[in-house]
mmCIF file of C-alpha atoms and ligand atoms in Angstrom:
data_model
loop_
_atom_site.group_PDB
_atom_site.id
_atom_site.type_symbol
_atom_site.label_atom_id
_atom_site.label_comp_id
_atom_site.label_asym_id
_atom_site.label_seq_id
_atom_site.Cartn_x
_atom_site.Cartn_y
_atom_site.Cartn_z
ATOM 1 C CA MET A 1 -17.330 -10.313 4.849
ATOM 2 C CA PRO A 2 -18.599 -12.766 6.861
ATOM 3 C CA ASP A 3 -21.814 -13.469 8.770
ATOM 4 C CA ILE A 4 -21.285 -10.802 12.127
ATOM 5 C CA PRO A 5 -24.047 -9.401 14.461
ATOM 6 C CA PRO A 6 -24.386 -5.496 13.499
ATOM 7 C CA ASP A 7 -22.506 -4.085 16.567
ATOM 8 C CA SER A 8 -19.094 -6.334 16.052
ATOM 9 C CA HIS A 9 -15.774 -5.358 14.903
ATOM 10 C CA TYR A 10 -14.433 -8.113 12.231
ATOM 11 C CA MET A 11 -10.936 -8.488 11.885
ATOM 12 C CA GLN A 12 -9.022 -10.719 9.832
ATOM 13 C CA LEU A 13 -5.326 -10.560 10.265
ATOM 14 C CA PRO A 14 -2.173 -13.082 8.825
ATOM 15 C CA ARG A 15 -1.588 -16.147 10.613
ATOM 16 C CA GLU A 16 2.021 -16.077 9.422
ATOM 17 C CA VAL A 17 4.474 -13.145 8.795
ATOM 18 C CA LEU A 18 8.000 -14.371 7.791
ATOM 19 C CA ILE A 19 10.712 -11.325 7.293
ATOM 20 C CA GLY A 20 14.530 -11.940 5.917
ATOM 21 C CA ASN A 21 16.833 -13.701 3.805
ATOM 22 C CA ASN A 22 16.059 -15.981 1.090
ATOM 23 C CA VAL A 23 12.781 -16.781 2.984
ATOM 24 C CA ALA A 24 10.753 -17.141 -0.570
ATOM 25 C CA ALA A 25 11.787 -20.625 -0.453
ATOM 26 C CA SER A 26 10.289 -21.195 2.389
ATOM 27 C CA VAL A 27 6.424 -20.686 0.599
ATOM 28 C CA GLY A 28 6.282 -24.910 0.332
ATOM 29 C CA GLY A 29 7.138 -25.188 4.438
ATOM 30 C CA THR A 30 4.929 -22.466 5.727
ATOM 31 C CA LEU A 31 1.806 -23.879 3.128
ATOM 32 C CA ASP A 32 2.350 -27.020 4.076
ATOM 33 C CA ARG A 33 2.713 -25.758 8.070
ATOM 34 C CA LEU A 34 -0.760 -23.965 7.182
ATOM 35 C CA GLY A 35 -2.427 -26.977 6.278
ATOM 36 C CA PHE A 36 -3.070 -26.887 2.677
ATOM 37 C CA SER A 37 -2.085 -29.593 0.369
ATOM 38 C CA GLY A 38 -3.671 -29.238 -3.144
ATOM 39 C CA PRO A 39 -2.598 -27.539 -6.331
ATOM 40 C CA VAL A 40 -1.194 -23.777 -6.064
ATOM 41 C CA LEU A 41 -1.368 -21.132 -8.621
ATOM 42 C CA VAL A 42 1.543 -18.757 -8.445
ATOM 43 C CA VAL A 43 0.094 -15.436 -9.877
ATOM 44 C CA THR A 44 3.570 -13.251 -10.747
ATOM 45 C CA GLY A 45 4.557 -10.422 -13.150
ATOM 46 C CA PRO A 46 6.527 -10.691 -16.143
ATOM 47 C CA LYS A 47 9.602 -9.135 -14.669
ATOM 48 C CA VAL A 48 9.696 -10.825 -11.422
ATOM 49 C CA MET A 49 9.547 -14.522 -12.985
ATOM 50 C CA SER A 50 13.018 -15.120 -13.322
ATOM 51 C CA ILE A 51 14.113 -13.343 -10.034
ATOM 52 C CA ALA A 52 11.503 -14.635 -7.222
ATOM 53 C CA ALA A 53 8.670 -16.865 -8.982
ATOM 54 C CA ASN A 54 10.683 -19.603 -9.744
ATOM 55 C CA ILE A 55 12.557 -19.702 -6.540
ATOM 56 C CA VAL A 56 8.826 -20.128 -5.188
ATOM 57 C CA VAL A 57 8.175 -23.072 -7.536
ATOM 58 C CA ASP A 58 11.501 -24.421 -6.615
ATOM 59 C CA SER A 59 10.339 -24.028 -2.879
ATOM 60 C CA LEU A 60 6.580 -25.162 -3.887
ATOM 61 C CA LYS A 61 7.748 -28.233 -5.609
ATOM 62 C CA ARG A 62 10.401 -29.323 -2.383
ATOM 63 C CA SER A 63 6.909 -29.538 -0.413
ATOM 64 C CA GLY A 64 5.329 -31.474 -2.719
ATOM 65 C CA PHE A 65 3.124 -29.175 -4.043
ATOM 66 C CA LYS A 66 1.591 -29.235 -7.780
ATOM 67 C CA SER A 67 1.648 -25.444 -8.909
ATOM 68 C CA GLN A 68 0.962 -23.299 -11.820
ATOM 69 C CA ILE A 69 2.023 -20.288 -13.216
ATOM 70 C CA MET A 70 -0.160 -17.177 -14.231
ATOM 71 C CA ILE A 71 1.759 -14.067 -15.570
ATOM 72 C CA ALA A 72 -0.151 -10.655 -15.013
ATOM 73 C CA GLU A 73 0.364 -8.236 -16.979
ATOM 74 C CA ASN A 74 -1.448 -5.070 -15.147
ATOM 75 C CA ALA A 75 -3.308 -4.363 -12.637
ATOM 76 C CA THR A 76 -6.488 -3.967 -14.123
ATOM 77 C CA THR A 77 -10.301 -5.514 -13.727
ATOM 78 C CA ALA A 78 -9.904 -7.478 -17.123
ATOM 79 C CA GLN A 79 -7.081 -9.102 -15.577
ATOM 80 C CA VAL A 80 -8.397 -9.786 -12.387
ATOM 81 C CA ALA A 81 -11.280 -11.607 -14.377
ATOM 82 C CA LYS A 82 -8.504 -13.393 -16.677
ATOM 83 C CA VAL A 83 -6.952 -14.710 -13.209
ATOM 84 C CA GLN A 84 -10.375 -15.598 -12.152
ATOM 85 C CA ARG A 85 -10.907 -17.972 -14.831
ATOM 86 C CA GLU A 86 -7.821 -19.656 -14.051
ATOM 87 C CA ILE A 87 -8.487 -20.005 -10.766
ATOM 88 C CA LYS A 88 -11.984 -21.653 -11.620
ATOM 89 C CA ARG A 89 -9.967 -23.743 -14.011
ATOM 90 C CA VAL A 90 -6.853 -25.134 -11.583
ATOM 91 C CA LYS A 91 -8.799 -25.335 -8.717
ATOM 92 C CA PRO A 92 -6.062 -24.240 -6.405
ATOM 93 C CA ASP A 93 -6.473 -25.029 -2.705
ATOM 94 C CA ILE A 94 -4.256 -21.256 -2.776
ATOM 95 C CA VAL A 95 -3.054 -18.237 -4.269
ATOM 96 C CA VAL A 96 0.469 -17.403 -3.921
ATOM 97 C CA GLY A 97 1.068 -13.503 -5.162
ATOM 98 C CA VAL A 98 4.978 -12.923 -6.271
ATOM 99 C CA GLY A 99 5.841 -9.501 -7.382
ATOM 100 C CA GLY A 100 5.637 -5.843 -6.588
ATOM 101 C CA GLY A 101 2.231 -4.169 -5.302
ATOM 102 C CA LYS A 102 0.330 -4.921 -8.548
ATOM 103 C CA ASP A 103 1.380 -8.777 -8.839
ATOM 104 C CA ILE A 104 0.325 -9.010 -5.227
ATOM 105 C CA ASP A 105 -3.412 -6.518 -5.958
ATOM 106 C CA VAL A 106 -4.175 -9.137 -8.297
ATOM 107 C CA ALA A 107 -3.090 -12.006 -6.454
ATOM 108 C CA LYS A 108 -5.418 -10.775 -3.662
ATOM 109 C CA LEU A 109 -8.054 -9.450 -5.580
ATOM 110 C CA SER A 110 -8.731 -12.721 -7.990
ATOM 111 C CA SER A 111 -8.344 -15.065 -4.889
ATOM 112 C CA MET A 112 -10.897 -13.195 -2.827
ATOM 113 C CA LYS A 113 -13.896 -12.754 -5.814
ATOM 114 C CA SER A 114 -12.872 -16.889 -5.852
ATOM 115 C CA GLY A 115 -13.433 -17.660 -2.364
ATOM 116 C CA THR A 116 -9.729 -19.041 -2.107
ATOM 117 C CA ARG A 117 -7.365 -17.468 0.121
ATOM 118 C CA PHE A 118 -3.580 -16.187 -0.742
ATOM 119 C CA VAL A 119 -0.217 -15.889 0.312
ATOM 120 C CA SER A 120 1.841 -12.627 -0.198
ATOM 121 C CA VAL A 121 5.358 -13.058 -1.530
ATOM 122 C CA PRO A 122 6.158 -9.313 -2.190
ATOM 123 C CA THR A 123 9.727 -8.542 -4.150
ATOM 124 C CA ALA A 124 9.725 -5.036 -3.557
ATOM 125 C CA ALA A 125 8.540 -3.176 -0.416
ATOM 126 C CA SER A 126 7.014 0.497 -2.480
ATOM 127 C CA HIS A 127 4.120 0.216 -0.558
ATOM 128 C CA ASP A 128 2.097 -1.096 2.132
ATOM 129 C CA GLY A 129 -0.734 -2.962 -0.216
ATOM 130 C CA ILE A 130 2.189 -6.094 0.067
ATOM 131 C CA ALA A 131 0.107 -6.624 3.524
ATOM 132 C CA SER A 132 -3.144 -5.041 3.595
ATOM 133 C CA PRO A 133 -6.159 -6.442 3.022
ATOM 134 C CA VAL A 134 -6.932 -3.407 0.409
ATOM 135 C CA VAL A 135 -6.920 -3.549 -3.175
ATOM 136 C CA SER A 136 -6.541 -0.571 -5.454
ATOM 137 C CA MET A 137 -7.675 -0.681 -9.074
ATOM 138 C CA LYS A 138 -7.677 1.524 -11.809
ATOM 139 C CA GLY A 139 -11.105 2.044 -12.640
ATOM 140 C CA ALA A 140 -12.798 3.611 -15.909
ATOM 141 C CA ASN A 141 -12.997 7.384 -14.296
ATOM 142 C CA ARG A 142 -10.991 7.070 -11.347
ATOM 143 C CA PRO A 143 -8.798 4.933 -9.119
ATOM 144 C CA TYR A 144 -10.584 3.406 -6.411
ATOM 145 C CA SER A 145 -9.708 1.206 -3.581
ATOM 146 C CA TYR A 146 -11.891 -1.568 -1.103
ATOM 147 C CA VAL A 147 -11.141 -4.107 1.282
ATOM 148 C CA ALA A 148 -10.848 -7.582 0.232
ATOM 149 C CA HIS A 149 -9.061 -9.905 2.664
ATOM 150 C CA SER A 150 -5.565 -10.285 4.670
ATOM 151 C CA PRO A 151 -2.909 -12.502 3.042
ATOM 152 C CA ILE A 152 -3.152 -16.020 5.322
ATOM 153 C CA ALA A 153 0.846 -15.566 5.180
ATOM 154 C CA ILE A 154 3.422 -13.064 4.080
ATOM 155 C CA LEU A 155 6.487 -13.912 3.253
ATOM 156 C CA ALA A 156 9.214 -10.773 2.335
ATOM 157 C CA ASP A 157 12.133 -12.025 1.429
ATOM 158 C CA THR A 158 14.657 -9.657 1.806
ATOM 159 C CA SER A 159 17.499 -10.150 0.096
ATOM 160 C CA ILE A 160 15.237 -10.354 -2.983
ATOM 161 C CA ILE A 161 13.575 -6.805 -2.131
ATOM 162 C CA ALA A 162 17.228 -5.254 -1.392
ATOM 163 C CA ARG A 163 18.184 -6.170 -4.935
ATOM 164 C CA SER A 164 14.988 -4.126 -5.973
ATOM 165 C CA PRO A 165 15.570 -0.720 -8.171
ATOM 166 C CA TYR A 166 16.021 2.042 -5.117
ATOM 167 C CA ARG A 167 13.752 4.058 -5.899
ATOM 168 C CA LEU A 168 11.227 1.295 -4.479
ATOM 169 C CA ILE A 169 12.632 1.576 -1.479
ATOM 170 C CA ALA A 170 12.226 5.300 -1.107
ATOM 171 C CA SER A 171 8.948 4.946 -2.732
ATOM 172 C CA GLY A 172 7.944 2.841 0.212
ATOM 173 C CA CYS A 173 9.463 5.170 2.900
ATOM 174 C CA GLY A 174 6.781 8.026 1.296
ATOM 175 C CA ASP A 175 3.971 5.527 2.146
ATOM 176 C CA VAL A 176 4.723 4.681 5.651
ATOM 177 C CA VAL A 177 5.495 8.214 6.979
ATOM 178 C CA ALA A 178 2.495 9.234 5.072
ATOM 179 C CA LYS A 179 0.440 7.717 8.144
ATOM 180 C CA TYR A 180 1.580 10.971 9.829
ATOM 181 C CA THR A 181 -1.458 12.755 8.230
ATOM 182 C CA ALA A 182 -3.800 9.788 7.463
ATOM 183 C CA VAL A 183 -4.025 9.385 10.955
ATOM 184 C CA ARG A 184 -4.955 13.110 11.672
ATOM 185 C CA ASP A 185 -7.652 12.827 8.682
ATOM 186 C CA TRP A 186 -8.926 10.074 10.437
ATOM 187 C CA LYS A 187 -9.002 11.506 13.781
ATOM 188 C CA LEU A 188 -10.959 14.393 12.506
ATOM 189 C CA ALA A 189 -13.271 12.662 10.207
ATOM 190 C CA HIS A 190 -14.307 10.956 13.691
ATOM 191 C CA ARG A 191 -14.374 14.183 15.655
ATOM 192 C CA ILE A 192 -16.241 15.851 13.216
ATOM 193 C CA LYS A 193 -18.360 13.098 10.999
ATOM 194 C CA ASN A 194 -18.854 10.915 14.078
ATOM 195 C CA GLU A 195 -16.357 8.234 12.040
ATOM 196 C CA TYR A 196 -15.699 5.089 13.358
ATOM 197 C CA TYR A 197 -12.173 5.804 15.160
ATOM 198 C CA GLY A 198 -9.621 2.701 16.229
ATOM 199 C CA ASP A 199 -7.410 4.072 18.752
ATOM 200 C CA TYR A 200 -5.094 0.631 18.413
ATOM 201 C CA ALA A 201 -4.724 1.036 14.506
ATOM 202 C CA ALA A 202 -4.158 4.232 14.162
ATOM 203 C CA GLU A 203 -1.608 4.034 16.823
ATOM 204 C CA LEU A 204 0.103 1.180 14.955
ATOM 205 C CA ALA A 205 0.213 2.990 11.984
ATOM 206 C CA LEU A 206 1.822 5.649 13.198
ATOM 207 C CA MET A 207 4.534 3.762 15.121
ATOM 208 C CA SER A 208 5.225 2.293 11.480
ATOM 209 C CA SER A 209 5.729 5.944 10.381
ATOM 210 C CA ARG A 210 8.060 6.981 13.537
ATOM 211 C CA LEU A 211 9.940 4.076 13.209
ATOM 212 C CA VAL A 212 11.210 4.782 8.952
ATOM 213 C CA ILE A 213 11.284 8.564 10.717
ATOM 214 C CA LYS A 214 13.851 7.009 13.376
ATOM 215 C CA ASN A 215 15.718 4.841 11.134
ATOM 216 C CA ALA A 216 16.096 7.009 7.763
ATOM 217 C CA ASN A 217 19.575 6.776 7.584
ATOM 218 C CA SER A 218 19.904 3.068 7.760
ATOM 219 C CA ILE A 219 17.315 2.585 5.378
ATOM 220 C CA ARG A 220 19.111 5.359 2.806
ATOM 221 C CA ALA A 221 22.243 3.247 3.955
ATOM 222 C CA MET A 222 19.940 0.066 2.691
ATOM 223 C CA SER A 223 21.356 -2.073 5.498
ATOM 224 C CA ASP A 224 20.170 -5.249 6.613
ATOM 225 C CA SER A 225 18.073 -3.224 9.408
ATOM 226 C CA GLY A 226 17.192 -0.494 7.603
ATOM 227 C CA VAL A 227 15.826 -2.750 4.932
ATOM 228 C CA HIS A 228 14.223 -5.102 7.770
ATOM 229 C CA THR A 229 12.860 -2.003 9.441
ATOM 230 C CA LEU A 230 10.896 -0.770 6.304
ATOM 231 C CA VAL A 231 8.958 -4.264 5.517
ATOM 232 C CA GLU A 232 8.414 -4.393 9.147
ATOM 233 C CA ALA A 233 6.707 -0.896 8.581
ATOM 234 C CA LEU A 234 5.120 -1.490 5.764
ATOM 235 C CA ILE A 235 3.419 -5.134 7.405
ATOM 236 C CA SER A 236 2.252 -3.317 10.507
ATOM 237 C CA CYS A 237 0.255 -0.834 8.268
ATOM 238 C CA GLY A 238 -1.097 -3.596 6.525
ATOM 239 C CA VAL A 239 -2.067 -4.804 9.386
ATOM 240 C CA ALA A 240 -3.082 -1.694 11.314
ATOM 241 C CA MET A 241 -6.285 -1.568 8.018
ATOM 242 C CA SER A 242 -7.108 -5.484 9.039
ATOM 243 C CA ILE A 243 -7.704 -4.204 12.512
ATOM 244 C CA ALA A 244 -9.347 -1.252 11.744
ATOM 245 C CA GLY A 245 -11.460 -2.968 8.468
ATOM 246 C CA THR A 246 -10.508 0.367 6.251
ATOM 247 C CA SER A 247 -7.771 2.039 4.814
ATOM 248 C CA ARG A 248 -8.808 5.050 7.085
ATOM 249 C CA PRO A 249 -5.104 4.558 9.621
ATOM 250 C CA CYS A 250 -3.065 4.281 6.634
ATOM 251 C CA SER A 251 -5.059 6.324 4.023
ATOM 252 C CA GLY A 252 -5.920 10.194 3.992
ATOM 253 C CA ALA A 253 -5.773 13.578 1.893
ATOM 254 C CA GLU A 254 -2.113 13.118 1.149
ATOM 255 C CA HIS A 255 -3.792 9.673 -0.795
ATOM 256 C CA LEU A 256 -6.457 11.452 -2.393
ATOM 257 C CA PHE A 257 -3.916 14.301 -3.492
ATOM 258 C CA SER A 258 -1.887 11.278 -5.079
ATOM 259 C CA HIS A 259 -4.841 9.481 -6.502
ATOM 260 C CA ALA A 260 -5.933 12.924 -8.339
ATOM 261 C CA LEU A 261 -2.151 13.210 -9.651
ATOM 262 C CA VAL A 262 -3.005 9.829 -11.275
ATOM 263 C CA MET A 263 -5.948 10.974 -13.095
ATOM 264 C CA ILE A 264 -4.305 14.369 -14.340
ATOM 265 C CA ALA A 265 -0.534 14.355 -14.284
ATOM 266 C CA PRO A 266 0.688 12.961 -17.728
ATOM 267 C CA LYS A 267 3.367 10.907 -16.409
ATOM 268 C CA PRO A 268 2.742 10.539 -12.812
ATOM 269 C CA ALA A 269 5.037 9.175 -10.300
ATOM 270 C CA LEU A 270 5.165 6.366 -8.178
ATOM 271 C CA HIS A 271 2.447 6.304 -5.852
ATOM 272 C CA GLY A 272 4.409 6.205 -2.392
ATOM 273 C CA GLU A 273 6.480 9.287 -3.902
ATOM 274 C CA GLN A 274 3.374 11.060 -4.732
ATOM 275 C CA VAL A 275 1.956 10.531 -1.667
ATOM 276 C CA GLY A 276 5.255 11.664 0.705
ATOM 277 C CA VAL A 277 4.880 14.944 -1.167
ATOM 278 C CA GLY A 278 1.213 15.040 -0.110
ATOM 279 C CA THR A 279 2.270 14.531 3.209
ATOM 280 C CA ILE A 280 4.235 17.359 3.204
ATOM 281 C CA MET A 281 1.635 19.657 2.036
ATOM 282 C CA CYS A 282 -1.410 17.528 4.428
ATOM 283 C CA ALA A 283 1.189 18.136 7.295
ATOM 284 C CA TYR A 284 1.332 22.188 6.953
ATOM 285 C CA LEU A 285 -2.757 22.326 6.330
ATOM 286 C CA HIS A 286 -2.774 20.067 9.705
ATOM 287 C CA GLY A 287 -0.583 22.608 11.267
ATOM 288 C CA ALA A 288 1.731 19.862 12.305
ATOM 289 C CA ASN A 289 5.442 19.571 11.409
ATOM 290 C CA TRP A 290 5.537 19.463 7.763
ATOM 291 C CA GLN A 291 9.430 20.420 7.880
ATOM 292 C CA LEU A 292 10.056 17.001 9.774
ATOM 293 C CA ILE A 293 8.441 15.014 6.827
ATOM 294 C CA LYS A 294 10.248 17.085 4.103
ATOM 295 C CA ASP A 295 13.700 16.446 5.728
ATOM 296 C CA VAL A 296 12.945 12.509 6.037
ATOM 297 C CA LEU A 297 12.019 12.317 2.875
ATOM 298 C CA HIS A 298 15.004 14.148 1.378
ATOM 299 C CA LEU A 299 16.922 12.122 3.559
ATOM 300 C CA VAL A 300 15.924 8.734 2.251
ATOM 301 C CA GLY A 301 16.230 10.129 -1.291
ATOM 302 C CA ALA A 302 12.736 10.378 -1.841
ATOM 303 C CA PRO A 303 11.287 13.556 -3.993
ATOM 304 C CA THR A 304 10.019 16.374 -1.926
ATOM 305 C CA THR A 305 8.753 18.741 -4.702
ATOM 306 C CA ALA A 306 6.738 18.877 -7.821
ATOM 307 C CA LYS A 307 10.096 18.873 -10.251
ATOM 308 C CA GLU A 308 11.786 15.849 -8.267
ATOM 309 C CA LEU A 309 8.488 13.817 -9.277
ATOM 310 C CA GLY A 310 9.145 14.966 -12.831
ATOM 311 C CA ILE A 311 5.751 16.491 -12.669
ATOM 312 C CA ASP A 312 4.956 19.771 -13.618
ATOM 313 C CA SER A 313 3.521 22.298 -10.966
ATOM 314 C CA GLU A 314 0.140 23.348 -12.787
ATOM 315 C CA TYR A 315 -0.849 19.741 -12.198
ATOM 316 C CA VAL A 316 0.205 19.224 -8.390
ATOM 317 C CA VAL A 317 -1.729 22.513 -7.599
ATOM 318 C CA GLU A 318 -4.439 21.110 -9.829
ATOM 319 C CA ALA A 319 -4.254 17.828 -7.794
ATOM 320 C CA LEU A 320 -4.410 19.684 -4.716
ATOM 321 C CA THR A 321 -7.800 21.383 -5.593
ATOM 322 C CA LYS A 322 -9.477 17.856 -7.152
ATOM 323 C CA ALA A 323 -8.626 15.777 -4.262
ATOM 324 C CA HIS A 324 -11.415 16.107 -1.988
ATOM 325 C CA SER A 325 -13.661 15.014 -5.102
ATOM 326 C CA ILE A 326 -11.926 11.716 -5.321
ATOM 327 C CA ARG A 327 -13.616 10.266 -2.657
ATOM 328 C CA PRO A 328 -16.177 12.548 -1.157
ATOM 329 C CA GLU A 329 -16.776 9.748 1.718
ATOM 330 C CA ARG A 330 -13.490 9.849 3.030
ATOM 331 C CA TYR A 331 -13.854 13.533 4.910
ATOM 332 C CA THR A 332 -9.822 15.250 5.284
ATOM 333 C CA ILE A 333 -8.564 18.074 6.256
ATOM 334 C CA LEU A 334 -9.551 19.276 2.277
ATOM 335 C CA GLY A 335 -13.069 19.783 4.065
ATOM 336 C CA GLU A 336 -16.240 19.160 1.331
ATOM 337 C CA SER A 337 -15.410 21.726 -1.045
ATOM 338 C CA GLY A 338 -12.002 21.420 -0.789
ATOM 339 C CA LEU A 339 -9.106 23.856 -1.944
ATOM 340 C CA THR A 340 -9.446 26.784 -3.938
ATOM 341 C CA LYS A 341 -6.319 27.750 -6.161
ATOM 342 C CA GLU A 342 -4.915 30.362 -4.442
ATOM 343 C CA ALA A 343 -4.941 27.649 -1.381
ATOM 344 C CA ALA A 344 -3.706 25.479 -3.223
ATOM 345 C CA GLU A 345 -0.601 27.458 -4.362
ATOM 346 C CA LYS A 346 0.160 28.600 -0.853
ATOM 347 C CA VAL A 347 0.122 25.648 0.347
ATOM 348 C CA ALA A 348 2.814 23.822 -2.329
ATOM 349 C CA SER A 349 5.076 26.930 -2.483
ATOM 350 C CA ILE A 350 5.198 27.844 0.955
ATOM 351 C CA THR A 351 6.237 24.171 2.137
ATOM 352 C CA GLY A 352 8.432 24.644 -1.409
ATOM 353 C CA VAL A 353 6.686 21.942 -3.525
ATOM 354 C CA ILE A 354 6.668 24.472 -6.288
ATOM 355 C CA GLU A 355 8.843 27.334 -6.884
HETATM 356 ZN ZN1 ZN B 1 -0.619 4.254 -0.263
#
């Protein structure tokens, strides 16, 4: 965090956003335009190396940049430390994260810790971490997330994203639809706990959720405009977090439920899939239109039940009862003492998440 007066509000936003077919080939030109000239460290995952990282490296070469590639095997603190050591050795002018959410998170956190800026080149639209300043990492006992820094540029290549497994796209829809309850939780925390609340960031997150709901059919059909809408929505959610300076507009009780599932379920599903199912149940708790959320998730082909998540009902119920304790400082509709087992069973069965 920079040195800012105590009562001011700090926002760090991306400077350039490119969304469209073949934009991964524009990374070199973008860095050039932004005034970078030194070596570049490309952080990527083993799976995306041949799909996207090579395109990025070629583009850097064409623009006269020297680059080094580093493969991040997973998103752990040990991996982040490894990349930090590489940053110290290579002394890059900028770090470029190419890959899924985990690869981007490793690039985001290691670059922030090293005081280097970074560019995000997502190869999947599975969650909003591709554009946000927030990092999610697996801790020793619980998953944790905190505000790192915003990418200076985001290049979302829709031709690469459209070739990713459809399950990732459906998961991305779940993460965007979640803003429907995340913003309600944020408002509640503002009313009850006096927490900072920003209308602009909240409305931006809600607008993304509304647009995905409205365009569910074209996303399911994987039309150009459908994929574009989802990517834009995920990036807007990232920007909403940058404006708020917290993940609040994008992450409420539905996210706590998903984090709890990651801790207790033997085989968790994807982040956006779990969060989507959490949104159905949290919308019910808020007295909001949970059926609409369920219908939209069903329409885009995302899971709406424990069975579809591939997770036993007992873990869903347990996660609901434990969610409030994952991040006690984050006040949500679950309150300070959480749901009882009976209440959790009731909300899960009324919404049809469990049988
Ligand atoms: Zn999320």
